[in-house]
Short mmCIF file of C-alpha atoms in Angstrom, two decimals:
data_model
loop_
_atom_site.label_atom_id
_atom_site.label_comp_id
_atom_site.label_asym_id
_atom_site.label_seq_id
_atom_site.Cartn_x
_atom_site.Cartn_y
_atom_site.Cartn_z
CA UNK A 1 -7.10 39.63 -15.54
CA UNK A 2 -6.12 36.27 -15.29
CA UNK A 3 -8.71 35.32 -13.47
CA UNK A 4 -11.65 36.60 -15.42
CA UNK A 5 -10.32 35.58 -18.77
CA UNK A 6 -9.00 31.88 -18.25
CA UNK A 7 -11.65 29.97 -16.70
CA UNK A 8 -9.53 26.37 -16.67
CA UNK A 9 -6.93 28.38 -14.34
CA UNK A 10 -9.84 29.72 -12.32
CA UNK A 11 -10.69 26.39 -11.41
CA UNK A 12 -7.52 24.87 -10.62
CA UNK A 13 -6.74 28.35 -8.60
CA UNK A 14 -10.04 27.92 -6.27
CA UNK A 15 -9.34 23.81 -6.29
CA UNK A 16 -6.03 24.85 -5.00
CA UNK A 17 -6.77 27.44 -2.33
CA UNK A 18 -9.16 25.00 -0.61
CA UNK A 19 -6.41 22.38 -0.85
CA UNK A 20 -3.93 24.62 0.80
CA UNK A 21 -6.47 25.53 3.41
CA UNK A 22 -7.52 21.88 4.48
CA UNK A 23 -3.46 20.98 4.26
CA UNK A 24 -2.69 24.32 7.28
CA UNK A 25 -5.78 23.76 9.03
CA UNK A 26 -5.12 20.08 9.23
CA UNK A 27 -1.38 20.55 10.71
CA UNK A 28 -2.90 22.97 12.98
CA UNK A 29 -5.01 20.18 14.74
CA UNK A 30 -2.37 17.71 14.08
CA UNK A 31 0.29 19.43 16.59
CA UNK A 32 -2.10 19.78 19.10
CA UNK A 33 -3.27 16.19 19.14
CA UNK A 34 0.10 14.65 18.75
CA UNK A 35 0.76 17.28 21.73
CA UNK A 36 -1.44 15.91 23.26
CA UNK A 37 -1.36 12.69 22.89
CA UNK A 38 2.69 12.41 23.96
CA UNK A 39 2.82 15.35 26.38
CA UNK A 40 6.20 16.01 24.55
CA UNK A 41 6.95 19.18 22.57
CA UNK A 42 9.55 17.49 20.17
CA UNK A 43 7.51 15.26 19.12
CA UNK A 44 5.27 17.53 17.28
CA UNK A 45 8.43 17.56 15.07
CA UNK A 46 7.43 14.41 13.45
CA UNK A 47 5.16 15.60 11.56
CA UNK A 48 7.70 18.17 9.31
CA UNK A 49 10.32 15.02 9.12
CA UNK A 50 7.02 13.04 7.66
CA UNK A 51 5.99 16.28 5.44
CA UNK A 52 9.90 17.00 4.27
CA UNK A 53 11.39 13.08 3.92
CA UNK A 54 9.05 11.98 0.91
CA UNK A 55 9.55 15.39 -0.57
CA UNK A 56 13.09 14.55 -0.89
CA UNK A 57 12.64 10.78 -1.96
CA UNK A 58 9.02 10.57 -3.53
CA UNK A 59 9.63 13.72 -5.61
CA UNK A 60 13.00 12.31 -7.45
CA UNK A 61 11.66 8.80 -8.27
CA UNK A 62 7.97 10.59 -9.15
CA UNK A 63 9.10 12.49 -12.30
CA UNK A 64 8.39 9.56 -15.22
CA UNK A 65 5.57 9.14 -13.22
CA UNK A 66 3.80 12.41 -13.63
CA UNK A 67 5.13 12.78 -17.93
CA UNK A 68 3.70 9.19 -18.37
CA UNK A 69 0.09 10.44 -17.28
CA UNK A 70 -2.37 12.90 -18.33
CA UNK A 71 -1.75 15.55 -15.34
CA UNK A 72 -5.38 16.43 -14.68
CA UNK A 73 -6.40 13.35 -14.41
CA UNK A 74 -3.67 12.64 -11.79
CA UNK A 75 -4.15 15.92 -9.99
CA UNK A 76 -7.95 14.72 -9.40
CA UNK A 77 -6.79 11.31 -8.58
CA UNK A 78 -4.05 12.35 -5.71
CA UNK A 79 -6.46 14.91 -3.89
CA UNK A 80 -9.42 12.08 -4.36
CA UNK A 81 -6.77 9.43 -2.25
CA UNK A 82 -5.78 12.57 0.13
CA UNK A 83 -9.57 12.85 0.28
CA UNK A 84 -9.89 9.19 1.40
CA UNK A 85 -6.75 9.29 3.12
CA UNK A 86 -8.09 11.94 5.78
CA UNK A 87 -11.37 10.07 6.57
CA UNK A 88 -8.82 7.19 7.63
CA UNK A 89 -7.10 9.39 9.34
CA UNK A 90 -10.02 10.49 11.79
CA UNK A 91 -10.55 6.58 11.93
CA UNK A 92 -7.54 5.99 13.06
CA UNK A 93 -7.17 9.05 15.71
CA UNK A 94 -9.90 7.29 17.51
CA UNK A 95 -7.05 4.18 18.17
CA UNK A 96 -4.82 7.01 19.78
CA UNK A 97 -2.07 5.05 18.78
CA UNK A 98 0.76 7.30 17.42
CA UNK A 99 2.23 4.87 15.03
CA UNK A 100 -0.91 3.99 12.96
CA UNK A 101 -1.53 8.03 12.90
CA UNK A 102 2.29 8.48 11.90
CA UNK A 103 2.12 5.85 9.09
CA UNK A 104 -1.10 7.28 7.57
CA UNK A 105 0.48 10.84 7.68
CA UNK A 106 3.35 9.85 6.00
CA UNK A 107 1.05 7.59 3.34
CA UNK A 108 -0.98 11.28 3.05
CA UNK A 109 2.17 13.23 2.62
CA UNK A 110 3.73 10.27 -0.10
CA UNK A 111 0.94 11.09 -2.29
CA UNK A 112 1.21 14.93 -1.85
CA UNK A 113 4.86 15.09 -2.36
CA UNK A 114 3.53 13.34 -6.18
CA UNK A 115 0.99 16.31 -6.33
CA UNK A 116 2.98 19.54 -5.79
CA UNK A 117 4.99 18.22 -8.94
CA UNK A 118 2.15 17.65 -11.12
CA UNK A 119 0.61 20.68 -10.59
CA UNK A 120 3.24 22.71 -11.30
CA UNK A 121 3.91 20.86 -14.33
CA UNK A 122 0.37 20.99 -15.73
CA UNK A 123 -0.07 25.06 -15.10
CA UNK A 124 1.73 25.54 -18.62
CA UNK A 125 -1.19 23.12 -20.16
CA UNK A 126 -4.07 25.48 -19.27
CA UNK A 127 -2.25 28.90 -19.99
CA UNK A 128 -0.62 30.73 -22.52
CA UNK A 129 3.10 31.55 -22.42
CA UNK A 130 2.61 35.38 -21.38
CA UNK A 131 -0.05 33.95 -19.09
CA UNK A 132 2.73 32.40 -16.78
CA UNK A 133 4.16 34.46 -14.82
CA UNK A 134 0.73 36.15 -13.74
CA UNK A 135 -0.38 32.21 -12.91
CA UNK A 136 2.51 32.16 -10.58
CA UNK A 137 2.37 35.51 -9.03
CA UNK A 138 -1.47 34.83 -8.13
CA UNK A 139 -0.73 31.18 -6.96
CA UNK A 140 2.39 32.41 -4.09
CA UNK A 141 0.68 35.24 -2.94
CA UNK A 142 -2.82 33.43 -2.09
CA UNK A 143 -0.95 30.31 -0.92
CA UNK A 144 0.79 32.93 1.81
CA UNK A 145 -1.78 34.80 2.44
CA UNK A 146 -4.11 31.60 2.91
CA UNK A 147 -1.11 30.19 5.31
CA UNK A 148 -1.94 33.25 7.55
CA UNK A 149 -5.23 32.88 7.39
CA UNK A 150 -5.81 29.35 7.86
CA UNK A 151 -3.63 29.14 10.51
CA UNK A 152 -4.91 31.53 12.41
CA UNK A 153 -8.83 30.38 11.79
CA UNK A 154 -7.73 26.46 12.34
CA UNK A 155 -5.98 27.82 15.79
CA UNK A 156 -9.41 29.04 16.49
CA UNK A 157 -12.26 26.23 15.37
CA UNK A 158 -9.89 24.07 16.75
CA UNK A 159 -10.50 25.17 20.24
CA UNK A 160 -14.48 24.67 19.47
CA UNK A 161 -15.33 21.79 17.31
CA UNK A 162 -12.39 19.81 18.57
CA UNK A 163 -9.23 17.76 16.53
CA UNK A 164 -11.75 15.10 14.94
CA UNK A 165 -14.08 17.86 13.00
CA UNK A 166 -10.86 19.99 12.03
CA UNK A 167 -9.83 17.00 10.27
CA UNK A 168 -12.90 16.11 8.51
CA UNK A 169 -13.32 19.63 7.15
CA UNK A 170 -9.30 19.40 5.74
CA UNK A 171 -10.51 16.24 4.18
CA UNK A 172 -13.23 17.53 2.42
CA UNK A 173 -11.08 20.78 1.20
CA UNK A 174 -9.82 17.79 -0.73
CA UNK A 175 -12.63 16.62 -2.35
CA UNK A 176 -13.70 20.10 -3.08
CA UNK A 177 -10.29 20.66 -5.19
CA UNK A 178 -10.74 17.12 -7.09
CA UNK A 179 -14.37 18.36 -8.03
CA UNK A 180 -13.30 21.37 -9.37
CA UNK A 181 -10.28 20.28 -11.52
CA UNK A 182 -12.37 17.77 -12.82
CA UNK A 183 -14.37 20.92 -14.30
CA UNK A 184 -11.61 22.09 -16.32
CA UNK A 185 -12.06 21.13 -19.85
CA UNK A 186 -9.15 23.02 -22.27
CA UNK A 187 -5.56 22.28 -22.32
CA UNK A 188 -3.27 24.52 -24.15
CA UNK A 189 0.07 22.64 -23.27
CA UNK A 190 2.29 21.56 -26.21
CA UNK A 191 2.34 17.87 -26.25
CA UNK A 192 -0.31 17.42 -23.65
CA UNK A 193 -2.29 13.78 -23.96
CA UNK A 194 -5.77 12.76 -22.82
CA UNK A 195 -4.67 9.42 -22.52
CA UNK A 196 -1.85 7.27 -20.40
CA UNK A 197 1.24 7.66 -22.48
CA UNK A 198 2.72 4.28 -24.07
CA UNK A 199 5.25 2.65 -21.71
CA UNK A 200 7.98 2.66 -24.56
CA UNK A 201 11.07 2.62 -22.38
CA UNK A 202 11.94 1.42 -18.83
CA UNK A 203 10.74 4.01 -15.70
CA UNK A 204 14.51 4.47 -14.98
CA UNK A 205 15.90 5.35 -18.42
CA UNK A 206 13.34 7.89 -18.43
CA UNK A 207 14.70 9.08 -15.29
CA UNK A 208 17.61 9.31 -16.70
CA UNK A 209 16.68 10.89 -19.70
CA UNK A 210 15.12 13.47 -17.00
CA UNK A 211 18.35 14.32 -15.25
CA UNK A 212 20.08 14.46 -18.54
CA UNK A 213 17.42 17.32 -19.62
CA UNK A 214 18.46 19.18 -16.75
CA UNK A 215 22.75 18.96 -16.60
CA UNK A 216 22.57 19.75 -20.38
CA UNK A 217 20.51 22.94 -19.84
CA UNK A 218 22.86 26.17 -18.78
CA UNK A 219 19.08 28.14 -17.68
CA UNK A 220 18.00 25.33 -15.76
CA UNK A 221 21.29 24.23 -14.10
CA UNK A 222 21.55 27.70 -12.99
CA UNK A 223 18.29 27.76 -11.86
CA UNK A 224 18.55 24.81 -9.40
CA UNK A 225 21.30 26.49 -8.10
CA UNK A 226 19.84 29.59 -7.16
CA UNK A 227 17.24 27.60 -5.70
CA UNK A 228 19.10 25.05 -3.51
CA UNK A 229 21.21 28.25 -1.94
CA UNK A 230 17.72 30.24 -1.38
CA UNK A 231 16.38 27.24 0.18
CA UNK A 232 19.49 26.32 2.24
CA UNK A 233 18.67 29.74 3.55
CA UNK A 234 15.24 29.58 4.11
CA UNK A 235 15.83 26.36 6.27
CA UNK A 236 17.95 28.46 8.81
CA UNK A 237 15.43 31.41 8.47
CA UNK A 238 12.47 29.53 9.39
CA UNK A 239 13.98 28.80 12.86
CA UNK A 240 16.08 32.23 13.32
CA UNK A 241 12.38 33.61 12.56
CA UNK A 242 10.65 31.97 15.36
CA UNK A 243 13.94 32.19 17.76
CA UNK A 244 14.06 36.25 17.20
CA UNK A 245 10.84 36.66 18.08
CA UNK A 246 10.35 34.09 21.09
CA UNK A 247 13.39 34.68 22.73
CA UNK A 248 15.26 37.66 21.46
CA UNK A 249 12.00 40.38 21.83
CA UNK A 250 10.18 37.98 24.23
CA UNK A 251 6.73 38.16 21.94
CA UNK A 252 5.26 35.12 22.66
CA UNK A 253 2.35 33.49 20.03
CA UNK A 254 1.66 36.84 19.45
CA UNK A 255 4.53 37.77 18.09
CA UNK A 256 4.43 34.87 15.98
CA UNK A 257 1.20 35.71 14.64
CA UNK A 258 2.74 39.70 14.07
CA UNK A 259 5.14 37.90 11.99
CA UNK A 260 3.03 35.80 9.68
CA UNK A 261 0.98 38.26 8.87
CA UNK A 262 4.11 40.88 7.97
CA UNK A 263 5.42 37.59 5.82
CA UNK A 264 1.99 37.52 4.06
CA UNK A 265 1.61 41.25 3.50
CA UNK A 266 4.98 41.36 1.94
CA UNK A 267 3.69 38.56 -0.54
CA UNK A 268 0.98 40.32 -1.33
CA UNK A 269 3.52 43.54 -2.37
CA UNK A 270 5.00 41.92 -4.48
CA UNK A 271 2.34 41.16 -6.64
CA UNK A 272 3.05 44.74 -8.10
CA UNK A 273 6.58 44.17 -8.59
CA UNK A 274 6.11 40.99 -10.13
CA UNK A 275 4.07 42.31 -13.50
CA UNK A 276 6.41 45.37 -13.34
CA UNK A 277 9.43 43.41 -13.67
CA UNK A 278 9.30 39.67 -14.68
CA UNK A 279 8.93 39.89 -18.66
CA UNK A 280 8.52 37.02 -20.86
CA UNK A 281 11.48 37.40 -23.04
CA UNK A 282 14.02 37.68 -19.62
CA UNK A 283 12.36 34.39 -19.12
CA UNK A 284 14.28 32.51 -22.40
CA UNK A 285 17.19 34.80 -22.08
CA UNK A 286 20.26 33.17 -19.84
CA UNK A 287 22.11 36.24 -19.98
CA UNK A 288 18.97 38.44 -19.00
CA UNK A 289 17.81 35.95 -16.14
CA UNK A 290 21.27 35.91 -14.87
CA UNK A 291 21.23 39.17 -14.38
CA UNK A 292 17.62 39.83 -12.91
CA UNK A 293 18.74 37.06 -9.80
CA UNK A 294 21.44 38.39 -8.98
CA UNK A 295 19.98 41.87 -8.59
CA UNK A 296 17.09 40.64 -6.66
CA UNK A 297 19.14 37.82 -5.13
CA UNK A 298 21.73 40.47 -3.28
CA UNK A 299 18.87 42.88 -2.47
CA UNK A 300 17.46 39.24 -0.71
CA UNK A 301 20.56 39.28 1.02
CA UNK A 302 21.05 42.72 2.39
CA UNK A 303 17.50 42.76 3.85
CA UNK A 304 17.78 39.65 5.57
CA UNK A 305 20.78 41.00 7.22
CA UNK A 306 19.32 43.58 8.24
CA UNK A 307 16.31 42.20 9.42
CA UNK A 308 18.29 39.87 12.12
CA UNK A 309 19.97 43.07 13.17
CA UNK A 310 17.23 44.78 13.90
CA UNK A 311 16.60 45.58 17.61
CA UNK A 312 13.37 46.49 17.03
CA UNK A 313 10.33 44.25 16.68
CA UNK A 314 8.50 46.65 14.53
CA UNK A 315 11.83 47.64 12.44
CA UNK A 316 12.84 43.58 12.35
CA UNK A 317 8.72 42.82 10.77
CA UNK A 318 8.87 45.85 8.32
CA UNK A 319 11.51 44.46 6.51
CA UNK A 320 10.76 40.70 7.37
CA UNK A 321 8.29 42.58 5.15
CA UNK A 322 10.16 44.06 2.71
CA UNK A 323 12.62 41.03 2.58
CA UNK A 324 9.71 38.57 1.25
CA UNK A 325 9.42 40.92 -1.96
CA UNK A 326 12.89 40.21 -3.71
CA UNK A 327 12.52 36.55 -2.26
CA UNK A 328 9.62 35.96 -3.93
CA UNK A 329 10.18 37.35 -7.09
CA UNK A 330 13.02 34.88 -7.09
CA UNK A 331 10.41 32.11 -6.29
CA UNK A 332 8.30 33.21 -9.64
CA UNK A 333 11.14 33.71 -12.01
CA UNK A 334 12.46 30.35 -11.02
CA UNK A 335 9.06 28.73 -11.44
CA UNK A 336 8.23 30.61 -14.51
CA UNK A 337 11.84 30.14 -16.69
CA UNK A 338 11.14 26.23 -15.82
CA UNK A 339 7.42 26.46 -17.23
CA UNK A 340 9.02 28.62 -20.19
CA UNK A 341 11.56 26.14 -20.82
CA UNK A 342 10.29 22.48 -20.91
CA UNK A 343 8.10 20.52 -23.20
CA UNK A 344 5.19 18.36 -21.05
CA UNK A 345 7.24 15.52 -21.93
CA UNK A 346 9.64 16.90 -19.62
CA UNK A 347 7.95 19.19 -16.97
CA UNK A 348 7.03 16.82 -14.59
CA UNK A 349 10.30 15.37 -13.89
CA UNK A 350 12.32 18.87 -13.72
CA UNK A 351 9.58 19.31 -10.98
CA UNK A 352 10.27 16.35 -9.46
CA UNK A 353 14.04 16.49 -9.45
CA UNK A 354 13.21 20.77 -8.84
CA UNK A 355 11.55 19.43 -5.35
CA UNK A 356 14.08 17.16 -4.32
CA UNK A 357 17.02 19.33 -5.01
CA UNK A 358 15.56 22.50 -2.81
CA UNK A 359 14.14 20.31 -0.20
CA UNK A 360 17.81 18.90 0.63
CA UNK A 361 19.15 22.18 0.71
CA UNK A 362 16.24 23.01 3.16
CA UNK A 363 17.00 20.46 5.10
CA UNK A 364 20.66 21.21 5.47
CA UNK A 365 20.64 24.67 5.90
CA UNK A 366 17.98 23.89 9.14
CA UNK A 367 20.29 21.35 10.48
CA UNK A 368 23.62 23.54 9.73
CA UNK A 369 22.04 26.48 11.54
CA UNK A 370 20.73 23.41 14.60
CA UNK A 371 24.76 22.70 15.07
CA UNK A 372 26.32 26.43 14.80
CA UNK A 373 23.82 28.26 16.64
CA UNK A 374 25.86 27.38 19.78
CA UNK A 375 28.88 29.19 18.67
CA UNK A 376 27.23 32.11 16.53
CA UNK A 377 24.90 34.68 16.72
CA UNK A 378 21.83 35.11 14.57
CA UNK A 379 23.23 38.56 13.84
CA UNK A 380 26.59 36.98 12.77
CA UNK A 381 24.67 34.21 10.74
CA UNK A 382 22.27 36.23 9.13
CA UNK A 383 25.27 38.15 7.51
CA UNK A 384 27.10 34.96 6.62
CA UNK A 385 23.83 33.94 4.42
CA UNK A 386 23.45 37.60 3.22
CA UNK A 387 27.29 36.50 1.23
CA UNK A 388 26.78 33.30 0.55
CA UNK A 389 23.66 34.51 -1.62
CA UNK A 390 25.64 36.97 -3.31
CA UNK A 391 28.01 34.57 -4.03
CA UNK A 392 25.77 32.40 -5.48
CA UNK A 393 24.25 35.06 -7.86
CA UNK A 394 27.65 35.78 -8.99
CA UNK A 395 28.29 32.15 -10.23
CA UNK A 396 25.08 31.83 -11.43
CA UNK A 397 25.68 35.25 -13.47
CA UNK A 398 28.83 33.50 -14.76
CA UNK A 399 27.41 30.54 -15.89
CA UNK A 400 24.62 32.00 -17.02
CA UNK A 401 27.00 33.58 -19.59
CA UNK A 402 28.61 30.39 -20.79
#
């Protein structure tokens, strides 16, 4: 197992799941003291305009960034500042004034939209090639799983140590995660560096040398396809999600929680899929790949139509279930094929631009859904996405075959 046998991953996997935990437990707290502190619902929604926007602009400009420097070193130095950055944070709470804790959320979330990048791009350096896909299969499912969970234990500390202590903990999650990268030793990447890399050409030629990597590459234009249209979809899912349940079957938080955890058990599924069917040579194979996503991308699809037709709560969460299994073996073969794929040199700006591109499409499929939901039905939208992926893993089977 993974796990057992790679002790470099081991660390960054443990660094990570306290990361993730101190970034869910820290939102937790976050809505209820901006909630708080406004007595206004909507503006709660700050804080996923602060968490999206840099993802969109940080990410693209980040890329030479990340290839100039030696990626562990980074990844220690970025959850160090978050570290830092969530002390000030508490600080500043104590000023209730909304615009100082705005501006050093969106400071916190600058530096994290630098991070997700990085850290995707230096999982290659401390495994092997057939190591990959496992690396990414255990990542997704504990980063679900540890959603549910942390949400549902940061819902409940919250209520006795209070916003302040929440906050604290989340910033030493940070710390932790810096302290244990810092541990790992080995790098098995290909052209991996200990040291800065020399500054031998301007930061936006090498962007441009970045985007250049990607439009002449068939597997990974066709992979940023497939994941802007999954990600368009996911924007309008996310809301349909909590609609269904809050309105439609009248659940309440409850309901919401029901959900979650269905979401998480289906990511947890699919880690026996994944091994099953994600091989290594699919991986560098266009015409294989193609294939494989548009199988898995239909099946995506169907469920979700499906799901939002349900009249059931228990039938719609068994295959809100089922429909996370095919999504996120999506989510690892587009992950993996990009790790499979790129030299170091490279990585982190195909990450970078990777982040940018599916974040847009996020963001437009959540506002598309915001403007049409007046005139159709969740039932009648759900179906409309269910094509539009098929259609998209048609094309991408067709170029895919160029």
């Amino acid at each position: 197992m993974l796990l057992t046998q790679n002790k470099d991953f081991r660390y960054l996997y443990l660094g990570q799941l306290f990361s993730v935990f101190g970034d869910w437990i820290k939102t937790v707290s976050l809505i209820g003291f901006i909630y708080h502190l406004t007595q206004n619902a909507n503006a709660t929604g700050l804080l996923f305009i602060l968490a999206i926007v840099p993802q969109i602009f940080i990410s693209f400009i980040s890329g030479p960034f990340i290839d100039r420097f030696n990626k562990r070193n980074l990844i220690i130095f970025l959850d160090f500042i978050r570290f830092l950055l969530g002390l000030l944070l508490v600080c500043v709470m104590y000023t209730e004034n909304l615009f100082l804790i705005l501006t050093i959320i969106l400071i916190t979330n600058i530096f994290s939209a630098i991070f997700i990048p990085t850290r995707s791009a230096f999982i290659p350096q401390i495994t092997r090639k057939d190591e990959i896909v496992s690396a990414n299969n255990i990542l997704l499912i504990s980063f679900n799983v540890t959603m549910a969970v942390s949400t549902a234990i940061g819902g409940i500390i919250l209520s006795y140590i209070g916003s302040y202590n929440v906050l604290i903990i989340a910033s030493i999650m940070y710390l932790i995660s810096a302290l244990l990268v810092l541990l790992i030793k080995a790098s098995k990447g290909d052209d991996s560096q200990d040291t800065p890399k020399r500054f031998n050409s301007s930061y936006l030629k090498e962007l441009k040398e970045g985007y250049k990597f990607v439009r002449d590459s068939t597997l990974l234009k066709s992979t940023f396809l497939l994941n802007g249209i999954r990600d368009f979809v996911l924007g309008a899912v996310n809301i349909m999600f909590n609609t269904v349940i809050l309105v439609s079957f009248s659940m309440g938080d409850t309901g919401i929680a029901y959900g979650y955890t269905a979401t998480a058990l289906g990511y947890i599924a699919l880690g026996f899929f994944s091994k099953k069917l994600i091989k290594q040579d699919m991986l560098e194979n266009n015409r294989k790949l193609g294939n494989f996503c548009l199988i898995f991308i239909t099946l995506y699809g169907i469920l979700l139509g499906i799901a939002f037709s349900m009249d059931s709560f228990w039938l719609f969460l068994l295959f809100i279930l089922i429909m996370n299994i095919p999504q996120g073996l999506l989510n690892i073969s587009f992950e993996s094929s990009i790790m499979h794929n790129t030299k170091d040199s490279h990585r982190g700006r195909v990450f970078a631009f990777l982040g940018t591109f599916t974040k847009l499409g996020y963001v437009f499929g959540l506002s598309l859904f915001m403007i049409l939901s007046n005139f159709i039905s969740i039932v009648t939208y759900s179906w409309v996405m269910c094509l539009m992926l098929i259609a998209a893993g048609f094309i991408n089977k067709k170029i895919s075959s160029i």
